[in-house]
Coordinates of C-alpha atoms and ligand atoms in Angstrom, one line a residue:
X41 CA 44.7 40.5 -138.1
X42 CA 43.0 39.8 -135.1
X43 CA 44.9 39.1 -131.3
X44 CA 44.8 39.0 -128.1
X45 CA 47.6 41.5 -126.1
X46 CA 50.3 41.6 -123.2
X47 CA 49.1 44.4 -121.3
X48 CA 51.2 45.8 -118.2
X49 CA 49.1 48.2 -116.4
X50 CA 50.8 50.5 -114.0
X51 CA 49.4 52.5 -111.4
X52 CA 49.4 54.0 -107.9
X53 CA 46.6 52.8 -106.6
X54 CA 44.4 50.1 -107.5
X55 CA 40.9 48.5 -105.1
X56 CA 41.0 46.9 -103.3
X57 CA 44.4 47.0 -102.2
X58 CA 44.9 51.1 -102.3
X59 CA 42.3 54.1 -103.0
X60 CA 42.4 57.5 -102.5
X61 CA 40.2 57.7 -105.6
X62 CA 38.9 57.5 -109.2
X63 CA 41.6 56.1 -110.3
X64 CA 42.0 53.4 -107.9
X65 CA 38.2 52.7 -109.0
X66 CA 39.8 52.3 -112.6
X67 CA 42.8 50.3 -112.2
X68 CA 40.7 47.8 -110.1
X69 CA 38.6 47.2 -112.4
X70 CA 39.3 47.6 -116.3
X71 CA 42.1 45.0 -116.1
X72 CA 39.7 42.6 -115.6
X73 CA 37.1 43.6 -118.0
X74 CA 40.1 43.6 -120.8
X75 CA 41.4 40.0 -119.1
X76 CA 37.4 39.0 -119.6
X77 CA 37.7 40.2 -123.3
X78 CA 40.6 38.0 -123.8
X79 CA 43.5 40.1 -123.1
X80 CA 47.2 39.1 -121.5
X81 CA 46.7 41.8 -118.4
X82 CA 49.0 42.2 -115.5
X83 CA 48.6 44.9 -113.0
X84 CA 51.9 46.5 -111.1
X85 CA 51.2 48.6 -108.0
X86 CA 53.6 50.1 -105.4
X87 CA 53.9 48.0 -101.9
X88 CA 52.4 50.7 -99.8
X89 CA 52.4 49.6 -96.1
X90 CA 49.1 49.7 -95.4
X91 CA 48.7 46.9 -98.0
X92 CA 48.4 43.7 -95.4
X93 CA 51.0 41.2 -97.4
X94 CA 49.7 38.6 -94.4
X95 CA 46.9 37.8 -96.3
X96 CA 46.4 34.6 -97.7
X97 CA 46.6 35.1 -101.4
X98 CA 49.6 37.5 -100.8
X99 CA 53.1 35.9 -101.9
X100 CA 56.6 36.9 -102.2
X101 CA 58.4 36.4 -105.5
X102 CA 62.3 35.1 -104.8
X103 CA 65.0 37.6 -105.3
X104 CA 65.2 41.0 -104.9
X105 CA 64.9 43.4 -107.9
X106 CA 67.4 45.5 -108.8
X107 CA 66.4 49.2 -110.1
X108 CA 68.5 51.5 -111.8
X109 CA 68.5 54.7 -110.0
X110 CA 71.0 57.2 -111.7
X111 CA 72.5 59.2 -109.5
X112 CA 71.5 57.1 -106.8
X113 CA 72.9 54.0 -107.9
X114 CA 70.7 50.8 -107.7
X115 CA 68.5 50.0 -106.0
X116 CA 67.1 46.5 -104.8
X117 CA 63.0 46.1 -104.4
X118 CA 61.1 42.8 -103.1
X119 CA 58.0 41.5 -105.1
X120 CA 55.3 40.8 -103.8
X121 CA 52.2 39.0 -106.0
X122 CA 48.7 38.2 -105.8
X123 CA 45.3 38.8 -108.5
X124 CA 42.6 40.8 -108.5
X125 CA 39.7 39.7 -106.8
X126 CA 37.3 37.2 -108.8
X127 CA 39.9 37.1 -111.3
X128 CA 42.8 35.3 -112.2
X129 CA 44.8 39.0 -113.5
X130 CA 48.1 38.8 -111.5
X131 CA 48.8 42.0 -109.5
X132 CA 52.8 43.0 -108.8
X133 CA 53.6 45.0 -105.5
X134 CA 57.0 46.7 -105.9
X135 CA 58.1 46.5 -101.9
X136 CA 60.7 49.2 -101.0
X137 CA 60.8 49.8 -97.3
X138 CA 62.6 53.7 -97.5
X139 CA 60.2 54.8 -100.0
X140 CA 56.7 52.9 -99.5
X141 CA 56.9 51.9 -95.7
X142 CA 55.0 54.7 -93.9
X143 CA 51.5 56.0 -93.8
X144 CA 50.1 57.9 -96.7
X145 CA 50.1 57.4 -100.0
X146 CA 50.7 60.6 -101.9
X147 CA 50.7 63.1 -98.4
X148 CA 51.9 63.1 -95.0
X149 CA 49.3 63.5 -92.3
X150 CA 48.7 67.1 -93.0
X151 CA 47.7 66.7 -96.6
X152 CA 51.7 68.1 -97.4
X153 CA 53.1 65.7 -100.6
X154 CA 55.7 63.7 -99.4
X155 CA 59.2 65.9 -100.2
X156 CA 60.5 62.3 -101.7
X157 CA 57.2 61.8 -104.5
X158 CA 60.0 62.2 -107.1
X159 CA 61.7 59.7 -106.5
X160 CA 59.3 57.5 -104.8
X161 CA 57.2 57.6 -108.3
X162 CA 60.3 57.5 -110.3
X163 CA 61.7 54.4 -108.6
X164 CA 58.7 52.9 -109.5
X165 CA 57.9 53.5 -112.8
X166 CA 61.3 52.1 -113.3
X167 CA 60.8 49.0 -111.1
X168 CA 57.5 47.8 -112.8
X169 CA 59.4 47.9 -116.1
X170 CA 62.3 45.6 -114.6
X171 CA 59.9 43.4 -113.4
X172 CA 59.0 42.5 -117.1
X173 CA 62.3 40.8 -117.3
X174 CA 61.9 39.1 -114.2
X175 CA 58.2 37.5 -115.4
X176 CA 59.5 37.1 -118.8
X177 CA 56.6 39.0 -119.8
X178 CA 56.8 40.8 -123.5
X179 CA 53.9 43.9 -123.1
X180 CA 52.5 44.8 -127.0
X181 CA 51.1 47.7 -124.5
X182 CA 52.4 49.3 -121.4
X183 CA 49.1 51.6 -120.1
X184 CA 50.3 53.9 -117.4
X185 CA 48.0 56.4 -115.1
X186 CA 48.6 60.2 -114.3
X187 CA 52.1 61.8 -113.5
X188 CA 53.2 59.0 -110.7
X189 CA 53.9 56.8 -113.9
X190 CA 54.3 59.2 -116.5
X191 CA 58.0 58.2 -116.7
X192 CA 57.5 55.4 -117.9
X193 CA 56.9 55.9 -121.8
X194 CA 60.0 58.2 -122.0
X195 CA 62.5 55.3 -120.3
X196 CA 60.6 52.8 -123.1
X197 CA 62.4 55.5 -125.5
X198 CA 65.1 55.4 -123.8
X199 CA 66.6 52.8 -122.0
X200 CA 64.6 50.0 -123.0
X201 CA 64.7 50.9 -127.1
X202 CA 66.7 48.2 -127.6
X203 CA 65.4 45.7 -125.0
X204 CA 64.4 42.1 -125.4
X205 CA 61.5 42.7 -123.8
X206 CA 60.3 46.3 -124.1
X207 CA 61.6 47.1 -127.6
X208 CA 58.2 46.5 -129.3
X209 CA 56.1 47.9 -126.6
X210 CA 53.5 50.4 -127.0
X211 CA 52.8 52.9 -124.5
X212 CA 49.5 54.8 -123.7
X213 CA 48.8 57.1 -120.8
X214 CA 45.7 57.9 -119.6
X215 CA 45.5 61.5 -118.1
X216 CA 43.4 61.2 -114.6
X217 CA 43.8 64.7 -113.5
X218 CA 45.5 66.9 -114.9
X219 CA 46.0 69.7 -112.2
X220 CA 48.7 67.3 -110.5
X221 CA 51.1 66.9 -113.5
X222 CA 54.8 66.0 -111.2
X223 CA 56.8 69.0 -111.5
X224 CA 60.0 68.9 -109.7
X225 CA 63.6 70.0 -109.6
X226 CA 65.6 69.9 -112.6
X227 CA 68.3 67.9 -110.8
X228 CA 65.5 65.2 -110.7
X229 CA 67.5 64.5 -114.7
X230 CA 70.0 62.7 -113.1
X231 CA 67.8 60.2 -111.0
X232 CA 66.0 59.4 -113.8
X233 CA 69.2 59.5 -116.2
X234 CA 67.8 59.6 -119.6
X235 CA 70.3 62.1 -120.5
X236 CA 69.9 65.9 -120.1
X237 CA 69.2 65.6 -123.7
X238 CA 65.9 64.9 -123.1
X239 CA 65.6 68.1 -121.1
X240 CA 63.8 70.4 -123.6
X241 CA 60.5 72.3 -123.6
X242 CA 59.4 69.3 -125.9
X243 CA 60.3 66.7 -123.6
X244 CA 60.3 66.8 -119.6
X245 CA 61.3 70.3 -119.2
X246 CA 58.6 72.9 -118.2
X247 CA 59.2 76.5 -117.2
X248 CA 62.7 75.4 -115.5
X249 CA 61.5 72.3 -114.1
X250 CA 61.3 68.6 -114.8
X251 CA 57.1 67.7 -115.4
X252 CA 57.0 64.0 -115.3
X253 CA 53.1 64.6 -117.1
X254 CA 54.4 66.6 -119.8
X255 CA 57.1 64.1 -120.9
X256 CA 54.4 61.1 -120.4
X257 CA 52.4 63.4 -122.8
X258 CA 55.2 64.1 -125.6
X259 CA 56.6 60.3 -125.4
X260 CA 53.2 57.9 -125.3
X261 CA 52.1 56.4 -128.4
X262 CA 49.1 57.3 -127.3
X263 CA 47.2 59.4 -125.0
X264 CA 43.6 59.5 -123.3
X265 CA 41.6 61.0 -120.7
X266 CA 38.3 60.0 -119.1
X267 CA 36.0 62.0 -120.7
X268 CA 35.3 63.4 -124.3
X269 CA 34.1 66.7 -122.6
X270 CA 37.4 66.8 -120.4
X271 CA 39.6 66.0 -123.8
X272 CA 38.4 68.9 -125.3
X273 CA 38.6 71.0 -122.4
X274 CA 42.2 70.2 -121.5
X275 CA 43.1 71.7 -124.3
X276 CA 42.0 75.0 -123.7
X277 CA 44.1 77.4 -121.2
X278 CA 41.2 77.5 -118.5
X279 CA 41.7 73.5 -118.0
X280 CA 45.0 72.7 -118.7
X281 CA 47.3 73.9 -116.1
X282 CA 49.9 75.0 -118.4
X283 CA 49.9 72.0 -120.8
X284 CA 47.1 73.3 -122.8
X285 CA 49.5 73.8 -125.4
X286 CA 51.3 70.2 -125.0
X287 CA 48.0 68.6 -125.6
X288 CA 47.3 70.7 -128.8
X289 CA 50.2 69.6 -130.0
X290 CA 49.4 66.1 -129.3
X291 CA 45.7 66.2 -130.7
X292 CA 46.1 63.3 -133.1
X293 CA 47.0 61.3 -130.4
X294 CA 44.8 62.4 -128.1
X295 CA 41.4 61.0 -127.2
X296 CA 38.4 60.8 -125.0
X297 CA 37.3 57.6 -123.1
X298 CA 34.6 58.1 -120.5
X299 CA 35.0 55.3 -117.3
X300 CA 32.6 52.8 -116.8
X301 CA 31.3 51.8 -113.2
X302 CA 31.7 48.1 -111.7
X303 CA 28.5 47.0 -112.3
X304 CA 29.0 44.1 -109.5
X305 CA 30.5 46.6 -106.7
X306 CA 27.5 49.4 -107.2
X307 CA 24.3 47.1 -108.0
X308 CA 21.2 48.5 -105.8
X309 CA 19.9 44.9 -106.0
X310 CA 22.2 43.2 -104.0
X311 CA 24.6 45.9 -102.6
X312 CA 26.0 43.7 -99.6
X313 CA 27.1 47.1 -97.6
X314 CA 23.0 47.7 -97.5
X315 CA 20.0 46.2 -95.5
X316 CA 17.7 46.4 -98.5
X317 CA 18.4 45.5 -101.9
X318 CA 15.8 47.6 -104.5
X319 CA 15.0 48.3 -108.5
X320 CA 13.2 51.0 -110.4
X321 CA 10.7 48.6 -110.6
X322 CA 10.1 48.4 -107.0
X323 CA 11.7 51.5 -104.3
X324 CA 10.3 50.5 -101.2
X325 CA 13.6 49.4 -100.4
X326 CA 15.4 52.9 -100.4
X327 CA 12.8 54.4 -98.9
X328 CA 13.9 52.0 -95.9
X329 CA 17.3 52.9 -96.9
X330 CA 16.7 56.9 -96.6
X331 CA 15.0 56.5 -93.0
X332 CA 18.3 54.2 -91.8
X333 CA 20.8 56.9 -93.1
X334 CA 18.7 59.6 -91.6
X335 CA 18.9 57.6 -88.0
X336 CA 22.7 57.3 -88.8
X337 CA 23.1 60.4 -89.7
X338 CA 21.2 62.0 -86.5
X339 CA 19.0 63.4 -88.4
X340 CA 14.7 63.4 -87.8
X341 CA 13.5 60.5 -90.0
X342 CA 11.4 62.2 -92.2
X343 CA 9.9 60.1 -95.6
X344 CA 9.4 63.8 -96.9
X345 CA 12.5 65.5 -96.5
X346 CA 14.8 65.5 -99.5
X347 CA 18.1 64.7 -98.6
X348 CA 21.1 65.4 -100.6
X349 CA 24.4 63.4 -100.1
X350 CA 27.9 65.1 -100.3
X351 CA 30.6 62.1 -100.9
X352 CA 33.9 63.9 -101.7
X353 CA 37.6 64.8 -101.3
X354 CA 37.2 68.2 -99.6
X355 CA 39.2 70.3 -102.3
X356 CA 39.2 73.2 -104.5
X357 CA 38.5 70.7 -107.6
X358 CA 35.3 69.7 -106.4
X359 CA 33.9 73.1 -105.7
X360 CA 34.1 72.5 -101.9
X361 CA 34.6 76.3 -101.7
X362 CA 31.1 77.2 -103.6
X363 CA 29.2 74.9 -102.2
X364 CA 30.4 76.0 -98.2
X365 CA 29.8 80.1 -99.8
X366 CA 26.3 78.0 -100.3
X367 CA 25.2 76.4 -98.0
X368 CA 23.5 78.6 -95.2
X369 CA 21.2 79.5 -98.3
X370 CA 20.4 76.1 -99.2
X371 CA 19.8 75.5 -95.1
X372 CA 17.4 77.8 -95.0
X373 CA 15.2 75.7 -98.0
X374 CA 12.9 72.1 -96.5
X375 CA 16.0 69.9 -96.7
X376 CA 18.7 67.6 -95.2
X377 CA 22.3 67.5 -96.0
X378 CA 24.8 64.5 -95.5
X379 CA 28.4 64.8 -95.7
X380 CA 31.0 62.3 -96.1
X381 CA 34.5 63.4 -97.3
X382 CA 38.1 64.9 -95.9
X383 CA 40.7 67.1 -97.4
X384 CA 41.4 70.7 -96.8
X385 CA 41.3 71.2 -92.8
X386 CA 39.1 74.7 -93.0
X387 CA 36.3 71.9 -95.2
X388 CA 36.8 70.5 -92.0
X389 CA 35.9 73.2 -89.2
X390 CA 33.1 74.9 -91.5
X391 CA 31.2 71.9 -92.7
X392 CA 31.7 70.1 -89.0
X393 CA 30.7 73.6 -87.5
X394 CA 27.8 74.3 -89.9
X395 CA 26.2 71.0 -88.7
X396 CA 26.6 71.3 -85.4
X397 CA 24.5 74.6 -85.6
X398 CA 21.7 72.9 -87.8
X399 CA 21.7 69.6 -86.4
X400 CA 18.3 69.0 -87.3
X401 CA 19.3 69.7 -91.0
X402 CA 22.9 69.1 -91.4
X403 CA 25.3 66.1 -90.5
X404 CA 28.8 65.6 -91.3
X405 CA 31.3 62.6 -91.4
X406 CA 35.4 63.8 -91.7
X407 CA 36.8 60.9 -93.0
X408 CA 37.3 57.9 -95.4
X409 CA 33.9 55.3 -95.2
X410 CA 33.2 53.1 -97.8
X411 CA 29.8 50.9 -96.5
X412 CA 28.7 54.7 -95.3
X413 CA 29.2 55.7 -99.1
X414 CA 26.9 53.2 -100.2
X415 CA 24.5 53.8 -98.2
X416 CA 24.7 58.0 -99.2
X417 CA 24.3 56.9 -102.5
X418 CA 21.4 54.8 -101.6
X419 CA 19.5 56.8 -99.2
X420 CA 19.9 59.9 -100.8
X421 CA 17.3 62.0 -103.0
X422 CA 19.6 63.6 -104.5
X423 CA 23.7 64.1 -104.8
X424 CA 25.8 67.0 -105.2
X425 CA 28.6 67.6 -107.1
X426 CA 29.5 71.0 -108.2
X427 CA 32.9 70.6 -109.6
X428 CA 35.0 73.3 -110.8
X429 CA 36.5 71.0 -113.2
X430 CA 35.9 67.0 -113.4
X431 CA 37.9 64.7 -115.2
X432 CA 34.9 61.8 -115.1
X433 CA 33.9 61.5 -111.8
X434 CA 32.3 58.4 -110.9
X435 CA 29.7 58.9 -108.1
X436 CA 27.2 60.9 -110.5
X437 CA 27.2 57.3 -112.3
X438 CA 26.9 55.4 -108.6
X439 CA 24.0 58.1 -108.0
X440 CA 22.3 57.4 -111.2
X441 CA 22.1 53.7 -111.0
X442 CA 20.9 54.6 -107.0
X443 CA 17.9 56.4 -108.8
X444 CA 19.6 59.5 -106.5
X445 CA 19.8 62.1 -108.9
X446 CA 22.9 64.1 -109.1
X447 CA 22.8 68.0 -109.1
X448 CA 26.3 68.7 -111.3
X449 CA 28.1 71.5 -112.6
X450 CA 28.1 70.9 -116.7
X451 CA 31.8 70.0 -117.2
X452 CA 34.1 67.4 -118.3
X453 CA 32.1 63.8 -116.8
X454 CA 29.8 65.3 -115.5
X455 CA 28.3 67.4 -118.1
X456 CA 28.7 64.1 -120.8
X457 CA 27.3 61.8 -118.0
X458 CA 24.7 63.5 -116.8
X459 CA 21.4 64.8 -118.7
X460 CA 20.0 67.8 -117.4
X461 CA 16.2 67.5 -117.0
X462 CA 14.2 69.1 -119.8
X463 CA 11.1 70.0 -117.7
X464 CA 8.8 70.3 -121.1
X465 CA 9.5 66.8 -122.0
X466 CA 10.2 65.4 -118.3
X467 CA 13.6 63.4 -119.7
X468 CA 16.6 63.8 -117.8
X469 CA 18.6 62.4 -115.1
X470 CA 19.6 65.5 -113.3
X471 CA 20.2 69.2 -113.0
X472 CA 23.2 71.3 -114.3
X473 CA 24.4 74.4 -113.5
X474 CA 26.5 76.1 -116.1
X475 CA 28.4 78.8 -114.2
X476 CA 29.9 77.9 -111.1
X477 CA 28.8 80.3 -108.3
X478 CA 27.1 80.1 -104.8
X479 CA 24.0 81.8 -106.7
X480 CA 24.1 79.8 -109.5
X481 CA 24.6 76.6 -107.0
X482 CA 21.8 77.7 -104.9
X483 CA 19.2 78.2 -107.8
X484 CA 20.4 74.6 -108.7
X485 CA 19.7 72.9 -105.7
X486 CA 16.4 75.2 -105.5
X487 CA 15.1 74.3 -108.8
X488 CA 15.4 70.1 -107.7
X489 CA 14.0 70.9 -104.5
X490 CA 10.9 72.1 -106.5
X491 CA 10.7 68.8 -109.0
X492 CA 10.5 66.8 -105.6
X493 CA 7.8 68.9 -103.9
X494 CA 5.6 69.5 -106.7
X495 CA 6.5 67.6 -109.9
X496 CA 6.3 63.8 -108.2
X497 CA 5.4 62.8 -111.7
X498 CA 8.6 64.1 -113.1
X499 CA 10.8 62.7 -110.5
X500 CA 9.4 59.7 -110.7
X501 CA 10.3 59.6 -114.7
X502 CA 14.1 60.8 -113.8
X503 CA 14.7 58.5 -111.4
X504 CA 13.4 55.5 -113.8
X505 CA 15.2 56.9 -116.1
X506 CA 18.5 57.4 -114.2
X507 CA 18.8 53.8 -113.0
X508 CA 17.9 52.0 -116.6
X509 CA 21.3 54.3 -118.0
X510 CA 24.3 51.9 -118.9
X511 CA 27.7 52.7 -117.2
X512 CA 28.8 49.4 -117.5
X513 CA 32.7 49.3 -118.6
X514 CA 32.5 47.0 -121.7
X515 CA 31.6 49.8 -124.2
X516 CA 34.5 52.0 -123.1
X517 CA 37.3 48.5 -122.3
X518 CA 36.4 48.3 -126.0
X519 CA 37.4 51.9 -126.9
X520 CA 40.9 51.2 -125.0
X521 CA 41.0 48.4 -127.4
X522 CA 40.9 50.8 -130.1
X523 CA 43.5 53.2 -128.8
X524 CA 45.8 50.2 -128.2
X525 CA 45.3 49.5 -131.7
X526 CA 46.7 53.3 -132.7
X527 CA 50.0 53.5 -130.2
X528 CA 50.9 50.1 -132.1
X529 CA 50.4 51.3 -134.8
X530 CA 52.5 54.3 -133.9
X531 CA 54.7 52.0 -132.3
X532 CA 54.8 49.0 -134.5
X533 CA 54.1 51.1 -138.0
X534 CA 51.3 48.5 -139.1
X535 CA 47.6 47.7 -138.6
X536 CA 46.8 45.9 -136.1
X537 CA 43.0 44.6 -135.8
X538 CA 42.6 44.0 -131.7
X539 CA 39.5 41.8 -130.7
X540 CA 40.8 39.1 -128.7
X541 CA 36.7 38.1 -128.9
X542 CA 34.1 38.6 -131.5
X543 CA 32.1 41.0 -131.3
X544 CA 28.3 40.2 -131.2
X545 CA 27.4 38.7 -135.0
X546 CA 30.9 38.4 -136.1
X547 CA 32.0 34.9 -136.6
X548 CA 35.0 34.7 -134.3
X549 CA 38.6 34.3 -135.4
X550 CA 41.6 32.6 -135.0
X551 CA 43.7 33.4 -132.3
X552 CA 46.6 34.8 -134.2
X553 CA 49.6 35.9 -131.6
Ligands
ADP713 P1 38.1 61.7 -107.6 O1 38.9 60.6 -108.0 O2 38.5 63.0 -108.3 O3 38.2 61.9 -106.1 P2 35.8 60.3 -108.5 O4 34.4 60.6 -108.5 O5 36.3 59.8 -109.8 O6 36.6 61.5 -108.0 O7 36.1 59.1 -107.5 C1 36.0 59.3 -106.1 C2 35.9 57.9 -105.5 O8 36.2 57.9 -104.2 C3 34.5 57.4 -105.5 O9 34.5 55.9 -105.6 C4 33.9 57.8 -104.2 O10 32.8 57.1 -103.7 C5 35.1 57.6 -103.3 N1 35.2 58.5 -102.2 C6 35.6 59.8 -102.1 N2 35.6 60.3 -100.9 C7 35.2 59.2 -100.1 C8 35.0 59.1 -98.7 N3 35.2 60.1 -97.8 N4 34.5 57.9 -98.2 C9 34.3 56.9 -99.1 N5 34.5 56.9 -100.4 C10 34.9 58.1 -100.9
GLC714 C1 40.5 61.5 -111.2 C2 39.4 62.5 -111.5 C3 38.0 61.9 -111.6 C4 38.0 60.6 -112.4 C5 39.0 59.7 -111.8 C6 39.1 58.3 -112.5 O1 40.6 61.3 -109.8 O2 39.5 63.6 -110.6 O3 37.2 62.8 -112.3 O4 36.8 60.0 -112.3 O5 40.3 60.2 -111.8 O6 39.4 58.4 -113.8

């Protein structure tokens, strides 16, 4: 049998209407690519108040929406609906003025999570599920994102077993990070009402605490993360944050699918937040590109100089720390260094102080900047990303196709994404370093510094190489297919064959539904 699906995705952020990273990368994009395969794909996102609902293609769905709450009674949301750019994939905003309408997203304005995430995420989770009724819309899958949404698979088991709409639906979480898992206070049980029942070490409870991830984990069909490397990994005690053992126990329903990049969004070609469009074939254009972010920058525009761009949320995850320990060392080498990030305020002070003591070698922007991003990526030599641990990661892929060649540390993403040069052969796409340390780092950084001032011929090869890899999303939108296929069948107990088109050489099929 061979069909096309109901998806409801839902997730806390989604571009263009709400990043604060990755995953906003994801969710704006693999909806379409499954709604281009053939697939039934609606996208639910929270209202947040910095989304402008003035816009034209913004509308407001009659009626309010009324949301079980528990304890808490219902509550009534607005809806609010648009699509996705360049697509015809409708998006949902669940509008709720006490828990969406002020700044942030996840954090108040010093990085503290917001005392009301419980419920705000809660609340939500619930509302895109009520929605369903509302659209008439009867998911075969409901594909939820990291703990904001982790509730969701355990109220399909609970509430919604019996529902008109929900009863046959599948559910598959996809495991973003898991440092951030949604632990909270137990009394949190009687918000989200499932019955205290449900409170067990195999269920929500963890260590004396409800862990919204943990009962996502133990009451999905099905379960992925972004990487294959990061699978594995999360199942070890070093990279699980206590749910090491969870996933373990989960491992035949478990699986690794590595992102893809939007293709159209990060093409060096025509990249409209740049000057200059270039190709392997012909780099004269990001030379132009490197001398325009060096004037930005305030930096001497020199064609020789590498530069290496820093694009990142200032935190522990990305090895901020190592690379700070770091950098006087890799100052004191012929290079430049450009910055672009925020998070922890002491990233802040140190990075903003170190360049304003080697401005000739050192610049820094605190803050969010997406055309200044692009034009990192672009003007860059190379790009550093140390992580201590990394889910995917997705600007070692933007670097790649940029031909700016990412220095990494070898885990999760990055160690599956990247291909550390072989200097006897001259293959690779960049440089690894095994054992995160400033030494280690600083050897790292030396050993590409050396490929660009006396191996031209190699760097030359990498960079060709670099930009003809294929991070496009079909290949993986076609994995999801395939885990799809497996929470039905857990779901559904029968084979499902998913291909809503043919694949190349196959004579297509019916449309069976
Ligand atoms: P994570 O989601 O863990 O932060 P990813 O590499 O998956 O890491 O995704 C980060 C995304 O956020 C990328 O698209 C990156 O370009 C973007 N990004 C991060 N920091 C900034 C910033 N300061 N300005 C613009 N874009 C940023
Ligand atoms: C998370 C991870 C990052 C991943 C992104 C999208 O933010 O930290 O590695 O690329 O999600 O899946």
């Amino acid at each position: 049998m061979s069909q096309s699906l109901n998806i409801l995705f839902i997730s806390s952020e989604a571009v263009p209407f709400v990043k604060t990273g990755g995953l906003g990368d994801v969710a704006g994009v693999l909806p379409k690519i499954l709604r281009k395969m053939g697939h039934n794909v609606r996208l639910v996102l929270p209202r947040y108040y910095s989304i402008d609902i003035n816009k034209k293609n913004i509308h407001h769905l009659p009626g309010p929406l009324g949301v079980p709450m528990g304890i808490l009674g219902e509550l009534w949301a607005g809806v609010y609906e648009s699509t996705l750019p360049d697509s015809d994939v409708p998006v949902y905003f669940i509008d709720y003025e006490q828990y969406f309408g002020r700044a942030g997203i996840y954090t108040d304005e010093h990085g503290e999570g917001f005392k009301d995430n419980d419920n705000r995420f809660v609340f939500f989770s619930r509302a895109a599920l009520q929605l369903t009724k509302r659209l008439f819309f009867t998911p075969d899958i409901v594909h939820v994102h990291d703990w904001h949404t982790a509730a969701v698979p355990v109220m399909l088991n609970t509430f919604y077993q019996h529902d008109l709409h929900l009863a046959s639906a599948a559910s598959v979480l996809t495991i973003h990070n898991m440092q951030h898992q949604g632990n909270f206070y137990p009394g949190l049980m009687d918000v989200l009402s499932v019955g205290w029942h449900h409170y067990h070490p195999l269920g929500l409870e963890h260590y004396g605490q409800v862990n919204l991830m943990k009962g996502g984990i133990y009451h999905a069909n099905a379960i992925n993360t972004v990487s294959k490397g990061y699978a594995a990994e999360i199942m070890t005690a070093e990279y699980g944050y206590g749910l090491d053992g969870v996933m373990r126990d989960r491992c035949k329903s478990f699986f690794g699918i590595v992102n893809g990049i939007d293709m159209q969004e990060w093409n060096p070609e025509k990249d409209p937040y740049l000057s200059e469009g270039f190709s392997a074939k012909d780099l004269s254009g990001k030379e132009k590109l490197k001398a325009e972010l060096q004037k930005k920058m305030g930096l001497p525009v020199k064609p020789d100089i590498p530069v290496i761009g820093i694009i990142s949320r200032l935190v522990e995850q990305k090895g901020i720390d190592v690379i700070a320990e770091a950098m006087p060392g890799i100052l004191s080498m012929e290079v430049q260094i450009v910055l672009l990030g925020s998070g922890a305020p002491w990233a802040h002070f140190y990075f903003g102080g170190l360049a304003a003591h080697h401005r000739d070698k050192m610049s820094v922007v605190i803050g969010y900047n997406e055309p200044l991003a692009h034009l990192i990526e672009a003007g860059s030599d190379f790009f550093l990303m140390p992580s201590r641990f990394e889910p995917c990661g997705l600007n070692q892929m933007y670097s790649q196709r940029y031909g700016t060649l990412p220095i990494v540390r070898a885990t999760g993403g990055l160690n599956d994404t990247v291909d550390n040069l072989n200097e006897e052969t001259g293959h690779g796409t960049g440089f690894k370093l095994y054992y995160l340390s400033a030494k280690s780092l600083f050897d790292t950084v030396g050993w590409a510094l050396h490929i660009y001032y006396n191996r031209k011929d190699i760097l030359r090869n990498m960079i060709r190489e670099a930009m003809s890899r294929d991070f496009s999303w079909e290949r993986s939108a076609r994995k999801y297919e395939q885990l799809y296929r497996i929470a039905l069948k857990k779901k559904r107990g029968r084979h499902y064959r998913i291909s809503a088109l043919p694949e190349k050489g196959k004579k297509s099929r019916k449309k069976k539904t």
